[in-house]
Short mmCIF file of C-alpha atoms in Angstrom, two decimals:
data_model
loop_
_atom_site.label_atom_id
_atom_site.label_comp_id
_atom_site.label_asym_id
_atom_site.label_seq_id
_atom_site.Cartn_x
_atom_site.Cartn_y
_atom_site.Cartn_z
CA GLN A 1 1.09 -11.99 0.17
CA ALA A 2 -1.89 -9.75 -0.46
CA GLY A 3 -3.03 -11.47 -3.65
CA VAL A 4 -3.77 -8.10 -5.22
CA PRO A 5 -1.40 -5.35 -6.37
CA PHE A 6 -0.17 -3.06 -3.61
CA PRO A 7 1.43 0.08 -5.03
CA MET A 8 4.50 0.86 -2.94
CA ASN A 9 5.00 4.35 -4.29
CA GLY A 10 2.82 6.96 -5.85
CA MET A 11 1.24 10.30 -5.24
CA SER A 12 4.46 12.25 -5.75
CA TRP A 13 3.60 15.91 -5.26
CA THR A 14 6.63 16.99 -7.32
CA THR A 15 5.53 14.86 -10.27
CA TYR A 16 2.09 16.46 -10.28
CA ARG A 17 3.09 20.07 -9.56
CA ASN A 18 0.47 22.41 -11.09
CA ARG A 19 -1.68 19.42 -12.15
CA PRO A 20 -4.02 18.88 -9.20
CA GLU A 21 -6.69 16.94 -11.11
CA ALA A 22 -4.21 14.32 -12.34
CA PHE A 23 -2.70 14.10 -8.87
CA LEU A 24 -6.08 13.51 -7.22
CA GLU A 25 -6.89 10.79 -9.77
CA GLU A 26 -3.71 8.96 -8.77
CA VAL A 27 -4.52 9.47 -5.08
CA VAL A 28 -7.83 7.67 -5.60
CA GLN A 29 -6.21 4.86 -7.62
CA VAL A 30 -3.36 4.23 -5.18
CA THR A 31 -5.53 4.48 -2.06
CA THR A 32 -8.17 2.17 -3.54
CA ALA A 33 -5.56 -0.44 -4.51
CA ARG A 34 -3.97 -0.32 -1.06
CA GLN A 35 -7.36 -0.60 0.62
CA LYS A 36 -8.26 -3.68 -1.46
CA ALA A 37 -4.91 -5.31 -0.67
CA ASN A 38 -5.39 -4.74 3.05
CA GLU A 39 -8.96 -6.04 2.96
CA ARG A 40 -7.72 -9.16 1.17
CA LEU A 41 -5.06 -9.71 3.83
CA LEU A 42 -7.63 -9.32 6.59
CA ASP A 43 -9.95 -11.79 4.87
CA THR A 44 -7.36 -14.45 4.00
CA THR A 45 -4.78 -14.47 6.78
CA ASP A 46 -4.80 -15.30 10.47
CA TRP A 47 -4.23 -12.03 12.29
CA GLN A 48 -4.71 -10.66 15.80
CA VAL A 49 -3.97 -6.98 15.26
CA ALA A 50 -4.13 -5.00 12.03
CA CYS A 51 -3.38 -1.43 11.08
CA MET A 52 -3.52 0.48 7.82
CA VAL A 53 -1.88 3.87 7.44
CA TYR A 54 -3.36 6.26 4.90
CA VAL A 55 -0.54 8.45 3.59
CA ALA A 56 -2.73 10.22 1.03
CA THR A 57 -3.72 12.96 3.47
CA ASP A 58 -0.07 13.95 3.89
CA ARG A 59 0.65 13.79 0.17
CA VAL A 60 -2.43 15.85 -0.68
CA GLN A 61 -1.52 18.68 1.66
CA HIS A 62 1.99 18.86 0.19
CA CYS A 63 0.79 18.92 -3.41
CA LEU A 64 -2.17 21.21 -2.90
CA SER A 65 -0.78 23.58 -0.28
CA ASN A 66 -0.70 26.44 -2.81
CA TYR A 67 -4.45 25.99 -3.25
CA LEU A 68 -5.20 25.50 0.44
CA TYR A 69 -3.22 28.43 1.82
CA THR A 70 -3.83 31.20 -0.69
CA HIS A 71 -3.73 33.91 1.97
CA LEU A 72 -0.08 33.25 2.95
#
């Protein structure tokens, strides 16, 4: 167990449609919490290989695609 909260879900681009600032605030919160949980696991468990997947980049491009691709 990580010993710190690990948000399983979050950063729903449909929840934050047309509210990019609120979405980006949640991106930071969720990513920070997941990073801390993974660091805790690395520090407190016996491991040989570790990997952390950052899903925020995918979620951001879905939510903000209207802002990124204005010429389409």
